[in-house]
Every structure is written in structure tokens, then in C-alpha cells.
Tab-separated table of C-alpha atoms and ligand atoms in Angstrom:
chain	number	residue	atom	x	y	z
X	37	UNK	CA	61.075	-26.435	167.789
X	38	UNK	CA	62.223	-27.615	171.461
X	39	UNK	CA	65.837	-27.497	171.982
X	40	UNK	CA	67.813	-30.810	171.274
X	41	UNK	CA	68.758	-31.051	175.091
X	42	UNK	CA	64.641	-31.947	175.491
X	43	UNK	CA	65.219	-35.165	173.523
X	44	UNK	CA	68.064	-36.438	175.741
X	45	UNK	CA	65.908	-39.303	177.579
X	46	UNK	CA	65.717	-41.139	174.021
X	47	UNK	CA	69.467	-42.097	173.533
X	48	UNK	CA	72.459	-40.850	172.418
X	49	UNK	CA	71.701	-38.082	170.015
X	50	UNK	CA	74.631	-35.940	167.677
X	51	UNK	CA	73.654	-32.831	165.968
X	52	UNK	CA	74.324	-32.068	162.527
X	53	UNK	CA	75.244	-35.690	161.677
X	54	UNK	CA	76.881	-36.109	157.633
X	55	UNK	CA	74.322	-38.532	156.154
X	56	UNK	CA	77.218	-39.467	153.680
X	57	UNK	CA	78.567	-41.505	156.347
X	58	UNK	CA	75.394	-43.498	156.590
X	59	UNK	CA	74.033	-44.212	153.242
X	60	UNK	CA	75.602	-46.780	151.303
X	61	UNK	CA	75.733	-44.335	148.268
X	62	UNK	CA	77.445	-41.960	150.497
X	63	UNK	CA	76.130	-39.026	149.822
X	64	UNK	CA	74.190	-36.587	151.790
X	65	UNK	CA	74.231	-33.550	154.105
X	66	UNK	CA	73.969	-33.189	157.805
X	67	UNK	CA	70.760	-34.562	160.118
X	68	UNK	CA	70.633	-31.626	162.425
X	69	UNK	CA	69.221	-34.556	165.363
X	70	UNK	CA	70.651	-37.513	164.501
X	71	UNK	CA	69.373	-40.236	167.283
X	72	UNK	CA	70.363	-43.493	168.030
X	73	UNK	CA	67.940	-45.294	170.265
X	74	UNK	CA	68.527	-48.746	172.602
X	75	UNK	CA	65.230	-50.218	172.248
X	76	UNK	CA	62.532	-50.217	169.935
X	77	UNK	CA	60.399	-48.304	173.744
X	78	UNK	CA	62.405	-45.792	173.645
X	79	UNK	CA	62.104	-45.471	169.656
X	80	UNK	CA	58.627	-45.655	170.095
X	81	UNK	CA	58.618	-43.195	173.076
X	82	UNK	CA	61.167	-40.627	170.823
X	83	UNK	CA	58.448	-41.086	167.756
X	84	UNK	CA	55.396	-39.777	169.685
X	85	UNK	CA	57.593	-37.471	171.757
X	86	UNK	CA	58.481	-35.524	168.116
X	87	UNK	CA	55.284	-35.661	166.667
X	88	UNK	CA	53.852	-34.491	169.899
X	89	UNK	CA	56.505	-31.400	169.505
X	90	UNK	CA	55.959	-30.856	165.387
X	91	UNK	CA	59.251	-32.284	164.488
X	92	UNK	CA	59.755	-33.903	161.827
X	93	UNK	CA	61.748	-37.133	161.754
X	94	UNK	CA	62.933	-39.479	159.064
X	95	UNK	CA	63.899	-43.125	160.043
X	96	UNK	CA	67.253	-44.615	158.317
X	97	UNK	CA	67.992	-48.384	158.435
X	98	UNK	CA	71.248	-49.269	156.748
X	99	UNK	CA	70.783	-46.578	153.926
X	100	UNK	CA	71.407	-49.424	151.781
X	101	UNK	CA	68.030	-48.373	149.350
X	102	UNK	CA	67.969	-44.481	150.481
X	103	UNK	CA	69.972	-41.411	148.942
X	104	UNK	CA	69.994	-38.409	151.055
X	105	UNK	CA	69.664	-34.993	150.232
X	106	UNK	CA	72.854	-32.766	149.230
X	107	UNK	CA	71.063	-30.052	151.670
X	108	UNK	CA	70.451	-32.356	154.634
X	109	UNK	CA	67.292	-33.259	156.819
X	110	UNK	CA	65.967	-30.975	159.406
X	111	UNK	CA	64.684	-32.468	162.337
X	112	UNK	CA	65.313	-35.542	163.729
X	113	UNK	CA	66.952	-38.895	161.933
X	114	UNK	CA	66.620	-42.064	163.596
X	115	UNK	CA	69.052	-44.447	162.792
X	116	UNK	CA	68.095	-48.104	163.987
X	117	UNK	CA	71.160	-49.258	164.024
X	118	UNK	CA	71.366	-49.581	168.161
X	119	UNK	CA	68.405	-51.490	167.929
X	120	UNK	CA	70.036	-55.433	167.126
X	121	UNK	CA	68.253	-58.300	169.291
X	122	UNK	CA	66.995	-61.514	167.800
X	123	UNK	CA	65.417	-64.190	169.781
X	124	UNK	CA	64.579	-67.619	168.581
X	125	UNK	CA	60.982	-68.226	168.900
X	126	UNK	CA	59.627	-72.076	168.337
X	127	UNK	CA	60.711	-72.121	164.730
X	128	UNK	CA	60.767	-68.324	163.922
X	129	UNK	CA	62.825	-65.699	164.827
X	130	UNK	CA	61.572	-62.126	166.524
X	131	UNK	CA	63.846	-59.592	165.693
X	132	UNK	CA	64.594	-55.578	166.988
X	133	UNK	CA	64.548	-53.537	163.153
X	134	UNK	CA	68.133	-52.551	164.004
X	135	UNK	CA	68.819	-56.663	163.444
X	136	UNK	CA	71.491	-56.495	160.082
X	137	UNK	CA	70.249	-58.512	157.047
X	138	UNK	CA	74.004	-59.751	157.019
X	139	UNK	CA	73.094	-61.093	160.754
X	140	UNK	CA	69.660	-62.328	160.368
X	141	UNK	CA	71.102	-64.594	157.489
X	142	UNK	CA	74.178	-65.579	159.794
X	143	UNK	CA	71.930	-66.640	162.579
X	144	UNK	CA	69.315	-68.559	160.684
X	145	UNK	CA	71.613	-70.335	158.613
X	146	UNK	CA	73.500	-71.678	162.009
X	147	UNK	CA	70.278	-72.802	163.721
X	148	UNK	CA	69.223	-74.787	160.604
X	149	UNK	CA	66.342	-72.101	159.863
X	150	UNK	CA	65.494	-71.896	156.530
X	151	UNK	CA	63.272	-69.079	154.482
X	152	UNK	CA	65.415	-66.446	154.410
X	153	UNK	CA	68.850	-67.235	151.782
X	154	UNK	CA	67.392	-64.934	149.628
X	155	UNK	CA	68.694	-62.299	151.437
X	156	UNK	CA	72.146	-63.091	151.659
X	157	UNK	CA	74.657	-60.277	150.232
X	158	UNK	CA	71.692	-57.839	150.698
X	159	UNK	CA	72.886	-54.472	152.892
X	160	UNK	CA	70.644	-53.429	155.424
X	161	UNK	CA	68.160	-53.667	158.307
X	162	UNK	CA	65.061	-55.433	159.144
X	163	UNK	CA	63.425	-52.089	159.641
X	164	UNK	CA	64.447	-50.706	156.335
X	165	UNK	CA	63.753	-54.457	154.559
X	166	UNK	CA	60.262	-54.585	155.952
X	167	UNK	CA	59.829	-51.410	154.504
X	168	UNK	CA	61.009	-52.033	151.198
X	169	UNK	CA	59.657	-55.870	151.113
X	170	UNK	CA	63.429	-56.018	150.202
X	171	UNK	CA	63.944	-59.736	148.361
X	172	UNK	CA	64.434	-61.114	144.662
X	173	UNK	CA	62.201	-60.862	141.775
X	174	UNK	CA	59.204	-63.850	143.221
X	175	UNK	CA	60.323	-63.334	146.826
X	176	UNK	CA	60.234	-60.978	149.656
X	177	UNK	CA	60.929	-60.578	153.362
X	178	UNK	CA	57.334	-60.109	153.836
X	179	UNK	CA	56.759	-63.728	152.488
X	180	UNK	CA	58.126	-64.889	155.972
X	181	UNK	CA	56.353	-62.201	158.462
X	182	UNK	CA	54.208	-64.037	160.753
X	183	UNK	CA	53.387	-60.428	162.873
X	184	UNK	CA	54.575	-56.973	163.245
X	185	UNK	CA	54.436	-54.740	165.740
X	186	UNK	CA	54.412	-51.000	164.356
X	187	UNK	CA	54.258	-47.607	166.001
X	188	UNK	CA	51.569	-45.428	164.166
X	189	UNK	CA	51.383	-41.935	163.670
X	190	UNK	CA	48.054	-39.812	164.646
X	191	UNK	CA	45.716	-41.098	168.055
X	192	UNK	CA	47.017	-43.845	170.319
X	193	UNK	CA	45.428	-46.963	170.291
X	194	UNK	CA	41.501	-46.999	172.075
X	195	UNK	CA	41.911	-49.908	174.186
X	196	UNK	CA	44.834	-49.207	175.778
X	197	UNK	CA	46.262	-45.638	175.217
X	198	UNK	CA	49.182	-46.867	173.448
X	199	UNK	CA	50.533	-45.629	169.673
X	200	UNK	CA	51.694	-49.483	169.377
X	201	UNK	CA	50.267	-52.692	168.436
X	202	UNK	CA	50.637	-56.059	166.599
X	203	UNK	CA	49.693	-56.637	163.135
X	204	UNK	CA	49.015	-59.582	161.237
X	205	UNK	CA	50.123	-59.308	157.176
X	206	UNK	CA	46.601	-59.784	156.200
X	207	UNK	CA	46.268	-56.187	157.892
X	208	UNK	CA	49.491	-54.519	156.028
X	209	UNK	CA	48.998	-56.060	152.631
X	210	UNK	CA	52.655	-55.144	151.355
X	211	UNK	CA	53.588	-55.645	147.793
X	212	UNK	CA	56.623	-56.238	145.537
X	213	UNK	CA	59.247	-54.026	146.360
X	214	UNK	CA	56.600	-52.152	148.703
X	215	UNK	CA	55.732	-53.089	152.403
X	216	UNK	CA	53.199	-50.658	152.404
X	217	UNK	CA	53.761	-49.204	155.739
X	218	UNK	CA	52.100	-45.860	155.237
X	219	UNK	CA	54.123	-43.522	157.761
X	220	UNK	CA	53.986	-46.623	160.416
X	221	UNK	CA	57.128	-47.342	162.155
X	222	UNK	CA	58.756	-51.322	162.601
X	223	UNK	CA	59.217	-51.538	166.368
X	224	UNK	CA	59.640	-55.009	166.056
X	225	UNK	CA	58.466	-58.448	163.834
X	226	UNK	CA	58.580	-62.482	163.846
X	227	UNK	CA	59.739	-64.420	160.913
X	228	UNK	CA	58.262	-67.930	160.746
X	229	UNK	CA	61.211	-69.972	159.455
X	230	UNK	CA	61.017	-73.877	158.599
X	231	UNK	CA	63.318	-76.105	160.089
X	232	UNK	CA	66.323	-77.284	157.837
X	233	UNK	CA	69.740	-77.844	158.733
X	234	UNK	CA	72.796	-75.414	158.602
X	235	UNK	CA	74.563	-77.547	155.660
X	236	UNK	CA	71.487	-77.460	153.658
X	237	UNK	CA	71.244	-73.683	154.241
X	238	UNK	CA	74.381	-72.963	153.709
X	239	UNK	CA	74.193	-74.595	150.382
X	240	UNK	CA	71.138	-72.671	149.318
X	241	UNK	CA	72.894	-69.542	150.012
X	242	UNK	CA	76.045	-70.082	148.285
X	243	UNK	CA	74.107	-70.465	145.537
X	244	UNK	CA	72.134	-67.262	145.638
X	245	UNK	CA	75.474	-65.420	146.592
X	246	UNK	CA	77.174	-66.777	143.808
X	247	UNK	CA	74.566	-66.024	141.369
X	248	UNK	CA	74.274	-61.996	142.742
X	249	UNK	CA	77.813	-62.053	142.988
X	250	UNK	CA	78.080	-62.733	139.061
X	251	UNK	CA	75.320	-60.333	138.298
X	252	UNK	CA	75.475	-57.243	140.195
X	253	UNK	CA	78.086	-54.312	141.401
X	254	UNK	CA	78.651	-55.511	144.551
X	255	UNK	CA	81.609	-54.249	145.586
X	256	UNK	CA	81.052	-50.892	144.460
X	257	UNK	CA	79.306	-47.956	145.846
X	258	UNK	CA	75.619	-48.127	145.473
X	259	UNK	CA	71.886	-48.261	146.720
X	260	UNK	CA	70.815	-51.185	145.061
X	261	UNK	CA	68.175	-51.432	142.211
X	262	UNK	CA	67.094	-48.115	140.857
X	263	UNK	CA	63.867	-48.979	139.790
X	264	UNK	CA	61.281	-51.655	140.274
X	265	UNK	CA	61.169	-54.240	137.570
X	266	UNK	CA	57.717	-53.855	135.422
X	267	UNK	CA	55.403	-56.770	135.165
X	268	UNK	CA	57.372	-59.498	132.957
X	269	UNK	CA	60.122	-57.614	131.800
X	270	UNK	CA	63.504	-56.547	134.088
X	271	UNK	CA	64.391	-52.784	134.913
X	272	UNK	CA	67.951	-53.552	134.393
X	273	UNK	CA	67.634	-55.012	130.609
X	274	UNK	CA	65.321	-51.932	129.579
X	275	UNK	CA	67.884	-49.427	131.029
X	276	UNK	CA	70.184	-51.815	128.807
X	277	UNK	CA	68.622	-51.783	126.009
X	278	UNK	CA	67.692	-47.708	125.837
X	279	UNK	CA	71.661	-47.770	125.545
X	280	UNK	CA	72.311	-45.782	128.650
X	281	UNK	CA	74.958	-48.591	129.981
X	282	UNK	CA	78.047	-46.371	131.382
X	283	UNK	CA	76.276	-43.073	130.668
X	284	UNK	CA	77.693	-40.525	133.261
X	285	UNK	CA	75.993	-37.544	135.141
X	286	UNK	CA	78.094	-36.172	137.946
X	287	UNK	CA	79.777	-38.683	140.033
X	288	UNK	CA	77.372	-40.908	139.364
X	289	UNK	CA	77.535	-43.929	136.702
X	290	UNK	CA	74.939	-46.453	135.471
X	291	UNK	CA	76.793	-49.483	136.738
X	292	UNK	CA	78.227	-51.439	133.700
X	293	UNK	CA	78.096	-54.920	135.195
X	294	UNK	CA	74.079	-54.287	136.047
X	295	UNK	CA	72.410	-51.273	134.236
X	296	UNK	CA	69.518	-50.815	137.339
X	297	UNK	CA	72.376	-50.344	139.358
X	298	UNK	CA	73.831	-46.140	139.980
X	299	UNK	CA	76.999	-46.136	140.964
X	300	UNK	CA	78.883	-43.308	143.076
X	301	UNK	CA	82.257	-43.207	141.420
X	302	UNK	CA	83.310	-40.667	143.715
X	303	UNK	CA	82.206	-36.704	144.487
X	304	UNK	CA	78.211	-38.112	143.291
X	305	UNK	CA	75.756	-35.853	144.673
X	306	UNK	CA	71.735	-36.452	145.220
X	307	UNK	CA	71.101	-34.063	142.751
X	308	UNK	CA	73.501	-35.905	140.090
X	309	UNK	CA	71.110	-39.125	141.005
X	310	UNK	CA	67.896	-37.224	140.700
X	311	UNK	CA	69.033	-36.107	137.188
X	312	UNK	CA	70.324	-39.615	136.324
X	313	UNK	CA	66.879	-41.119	137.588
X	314	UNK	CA	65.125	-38.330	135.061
X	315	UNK	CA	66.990	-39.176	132.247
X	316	UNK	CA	66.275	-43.072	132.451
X	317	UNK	CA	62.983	-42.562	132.930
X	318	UNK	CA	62.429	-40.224	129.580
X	319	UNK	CA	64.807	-42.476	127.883
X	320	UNK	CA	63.114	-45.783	128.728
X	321	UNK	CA	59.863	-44.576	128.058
X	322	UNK	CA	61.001	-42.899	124.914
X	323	UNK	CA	62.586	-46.143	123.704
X	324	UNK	CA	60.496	-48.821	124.998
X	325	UNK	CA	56.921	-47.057	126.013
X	326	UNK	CA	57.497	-47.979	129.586
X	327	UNK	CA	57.345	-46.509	132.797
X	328	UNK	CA	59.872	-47.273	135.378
X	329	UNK	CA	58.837	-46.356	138.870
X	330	UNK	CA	61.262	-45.753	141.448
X	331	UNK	CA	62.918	-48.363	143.917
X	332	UNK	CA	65.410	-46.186	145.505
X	333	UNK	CA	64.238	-43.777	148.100
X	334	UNK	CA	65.114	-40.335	147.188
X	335	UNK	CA	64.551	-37.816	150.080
X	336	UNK	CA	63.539	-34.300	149.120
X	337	UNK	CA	66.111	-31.830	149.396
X	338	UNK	CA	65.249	-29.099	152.599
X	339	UNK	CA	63.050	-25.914	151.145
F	171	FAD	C1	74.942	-53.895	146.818
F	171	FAD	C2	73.463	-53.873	147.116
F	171	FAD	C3	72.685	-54.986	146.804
F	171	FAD	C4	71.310	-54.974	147.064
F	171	FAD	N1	70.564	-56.069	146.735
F	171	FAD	C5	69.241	-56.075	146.986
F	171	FAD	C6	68.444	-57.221	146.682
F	171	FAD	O1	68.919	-58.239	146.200
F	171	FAD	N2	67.111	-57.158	146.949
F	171	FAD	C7	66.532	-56.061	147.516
F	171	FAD	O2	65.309	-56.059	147.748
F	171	FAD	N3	67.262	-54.963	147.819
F	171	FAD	C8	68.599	-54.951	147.574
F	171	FAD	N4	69.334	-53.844	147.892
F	171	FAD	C9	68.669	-52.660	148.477
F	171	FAD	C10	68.672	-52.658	150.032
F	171	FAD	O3	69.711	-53.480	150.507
F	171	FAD	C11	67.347	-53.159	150.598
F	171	FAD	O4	66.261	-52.384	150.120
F	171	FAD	C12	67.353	-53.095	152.135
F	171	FAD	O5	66.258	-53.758	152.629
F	171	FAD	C13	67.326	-51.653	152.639
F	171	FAD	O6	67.386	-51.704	154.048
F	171	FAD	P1	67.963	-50.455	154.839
F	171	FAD	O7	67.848	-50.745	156.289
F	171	FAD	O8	69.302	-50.098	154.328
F	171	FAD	O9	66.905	-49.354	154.419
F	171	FAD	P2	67.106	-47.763	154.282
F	171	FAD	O10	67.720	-47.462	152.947
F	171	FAD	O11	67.812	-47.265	155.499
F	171	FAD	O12	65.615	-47.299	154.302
F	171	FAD	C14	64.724	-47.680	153.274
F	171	FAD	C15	63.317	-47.199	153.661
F	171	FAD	O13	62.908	-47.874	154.836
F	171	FAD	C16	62.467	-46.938	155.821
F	171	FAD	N5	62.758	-47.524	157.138
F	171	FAD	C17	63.962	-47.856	157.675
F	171	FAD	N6	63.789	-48.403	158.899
F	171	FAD	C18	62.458	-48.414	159.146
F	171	FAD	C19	61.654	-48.838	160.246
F	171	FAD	N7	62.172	-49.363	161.358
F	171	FAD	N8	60.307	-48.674	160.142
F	171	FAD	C20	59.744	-48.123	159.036
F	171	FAD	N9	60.455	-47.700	157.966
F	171	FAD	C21	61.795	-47.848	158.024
F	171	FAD	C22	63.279	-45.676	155.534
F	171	FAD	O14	62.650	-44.537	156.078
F	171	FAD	C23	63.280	-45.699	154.006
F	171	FAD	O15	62.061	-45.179	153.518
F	171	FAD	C24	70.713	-53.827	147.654
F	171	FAD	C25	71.511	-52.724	147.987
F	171	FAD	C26	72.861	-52.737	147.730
F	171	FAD	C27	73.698	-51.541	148.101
């Protein structure tokens, strides 16, 4: 592998970086290239420069859906965090993936926009929501994604030499909880919004944050939903009903206020969540005959 001082046109880099301190579940070991780039060209530039090099990278958002392994991740981590324009755009809004959730709601909400409330009191980026379709149970970010522009892995582009281009959602065909991205990279995206006005926004939103407020841990340390919910039927009540409410592994809890939730009740480690995420699994499927799959993003633990 090249030595880190060959990255040092892409941004400020650290080495050996605590993931902890970047994961809402806090946990995780060091990133030994942990970058932090300006623009989504010099993301795009740092992408192709690694994968030119064999270097693995992982991309982190807000770590708000992602727990990070106990041993670390070699390579490179690219935290998007630097990466925070939004630009109004007729009756959209085109947006870096570094853009926070928290801020794209702000913003839309005080120009009046309206087809995004769903997404107030979510944690996170644009990059990482894209990639997750992050939303509620009939809606997702996806729903308002009029293009994308994504850096791909493998041969540039024909036409024009580039590993970039636009893409249209017809192209991407995300899914619930899924935005089907496939190794691609958000670079950049516009939201097509409808007009509204800030009151009647506002309103909307206090109503979703009220009702997420009331039914989830929000104050306390977690990555969101564990699992997906299965067709008709809610991850959350089946976790519920298997009786594993409170059970403990580790530092880590199934939340009592909202069983899909894991909580870190201090000293959790990524293996105490893979365990946990075992044991619901058997459990559920013992009890009820279904299979959860995953929501969180678990990263694999170094070899
Ligand atoms: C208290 C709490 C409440 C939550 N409520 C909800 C909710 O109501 N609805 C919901 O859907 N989720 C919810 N979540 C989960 C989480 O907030 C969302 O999934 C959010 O979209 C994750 O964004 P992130 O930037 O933190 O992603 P990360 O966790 O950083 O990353 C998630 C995935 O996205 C990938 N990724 C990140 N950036 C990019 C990029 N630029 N290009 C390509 N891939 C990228 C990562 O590699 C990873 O695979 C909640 C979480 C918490 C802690």
C-alpha cells in the first residue's frame, strides 16, 4: 500500500482515527486513513485514486445506521462530513452528501419546501440516507430524488473518460430501506420539493417529531432500527413479542421504549451487537417463523 503522505492532495487526512467517535452507537476501533474531503471532486478524485492503488476504503456518513468493527478498518474511511452545500434549484434542492438530515429539514422547512418532514429527528447524511433510502414505513428519501450523480467503481465512463455521471431513479431502482447503490458512491443529488409554506411545514413536522419522539429511544445511544420491518407486520412488535424486550448482551440492550431499537448502555462492543443481532434473529424465527433481515450496517471485523 502507498504511504499515507501520497493521499495528501485529497484533504485533511488523520491516521488511526477511533470510529467510536463517529458512529452514533459509539463503538468501534481505529480507521488507519481517516479522510475528510472539501468537495464531492476531490472525493471523487480520492475514490479512483485508492482503487487505482488497491486500497480499500469504506465511506461513513453520520454513522447514524452503521456499527463499526471492535478491530477497526484498514485502509481508508471517508467521512462526508466536510462535504455540506445545498443550493436551491427552481423548486428542489441539490445537495453535497455531507448536507445533515437535521439541515436539509431546517432549510426546506424555511423556504416553504415541502416533501421531506419525514425526516425530521432522523441522524445523518444525505450520502448515508440515499444509501439506506432512510424514511418511515410508506416513505423514503428516494421518493423525492429527481437525479443523482454517483462515482462508480471499475472503467470510467466511454464518452468522456470520467468515473462520474448523472442518474435518473428509473436507472438505480432503490427499495425500502435499500437504495441499491451497489458499491457506487453519492457525489451529489437533487430533491424535487413542492412548494408549501414554512408554517404549514413546520406543522407537518411537529407532528412527525412528536409522534417519533413518543415512540422511539431517542435520546439514547443507538443506530436506529435493527432490522427491516417484513411485509405487513413491524420488526419492532415481533422482537416484542419473542419476549426479548430489555434482554442484555454486553453493553448492549434491546431498547425498552422500542424493541428494534439496540441500545449502547455503555462499554457495548460490535461483537456484543453481532451476538444480540444472532439471538433475535433465532428467536424471532423460532417464535414467529420469520426472518428478520438486517437494517443496521454491520462492518466485518479486520482478518
Ligand atoms: C435515534 C435514531 C433515529 C433514527 N430514525 C430513523 C428513521 O426514522 N428512519 C430511517 O430510515 N432511519 C433512521 N435512523 C437510521 C439513520 O439515521 C439513517 O439510516 C440515516 O440515513 C443514516 O445516515 P448516515 O449518514 O448516518 O449513514 P451511515 O451510517 O454513515 O452509513 C450508512 C450506509 O451508507 C453508506 N454511505 C454513507 N455515505 C455514502 C455516500 N456518500 N455514498 C454511498 N454510500 C454512502 C455507508 O457506507 C453505509 O453503508 C435513525 C437512527 C437513529 C440513531
Amino acid at each position: 500500500m502507498p504511504s499515507p503522505a501520497a493521499y495528501s492532495d485529497f484533504g485533511p487526512m488523520r491516521l488511526n482515527e477511533p470510529l467510536s467517535n463517529w458512529t452514533t452507537m459509539r463503538i468501534g476501533g481505529p480507521a488507519e486513513m481517516f479522510f475528510e474531503p472539501h468537495k464531492p471532486e476531490h472525493l471523487a478524485d480520492l475514490l479512483t485514486a485508492l482503487e487505482k492503488d488497491g486500497v480499500p476504503w469504506t465511506l461513513i456518513g453520520g454513522g447514524a445506521n452503521t456499527v463499526a468493527p471492535d478491530g477497526g478498518i484498514p485502509g481508508a474511511v471517508i467521512h462526508t462530513g466536510n462535504m455540506r452545500r445545498l443550493f436551491r434549484d427552481g423548486n428542489g434542492l441539490r445537495l453535497w452528501p455531507g448536507v445533515t438530515l437535521p439541515t436539509l429539514v431546517r432549510s426546506a422547512q424555511g423556504l416553504g419546501l415541502s416533501g421531506v418532514e419525514k425526516l425530521v429527528g432522523v441522524p445523518g447524511h444525505v450520502g448515508g440516507a440515499l444509501a439506506m433510502n432512510a424514511g418511515s414505513v410508506e416513505w423514503g428519501i428516494w421518493d423525492q430524488v429527481e437525479e443523482i450523480v454517483l462515482w462508480s467503481p471499475g472503467p470510467a465512463n466511454e464518452e468522456d473518460g470520467l468515473k462520474f455521471r448523472t442518474w435518473s431513479p428509473k436507472e438505480i431502482q432503490p427499495a425500502y430501506r435499500h437504495g441499491n447503490l451497489g458499491g457506487r458512491v453519492v457525489l451529489e443529488t437533487l430533491l424535487t420539493l413542492e412548494e408549501s409554506t414554512p408554517l404549514a411545514v413546520k406543522a407537518t413536522q411537529d407532528e412527525f417529531l412528536k409522534r417519533k419522539n413518543q415512540s422511539q429511544p431517542v435520546k439514547l445511544t443507538s443506530a436506529g432500527c435493527a432490522f427491516k420491518n417484513p411485509n405487513g407486520d413491524s420488526a419492532g412488535r415481533l422482537i416484542d413479542s419473542a419476549g426479548l424486550k430489555g434482554h442484555c448482551i454486553g453493553g448492549v440492550a434491546v431498547s425498552d421504549i422500542h424493541a428494534n431499537f439496540l441500545v449502547n448502555q455503555g462499554g457495548a462492543s460490535a461483537a456484543d451487537v453481532r451476538q444480540m443481532l444472532d439471538i433475535i434473529e433465532q428467536t424471532v424465527l423460532e417464535k414467529s417463523g420469520v426472518s428478520l433481515e438486517r437494517e443496521l450496517v454491520v462492518l466485518p471485523e479486520p482478518l
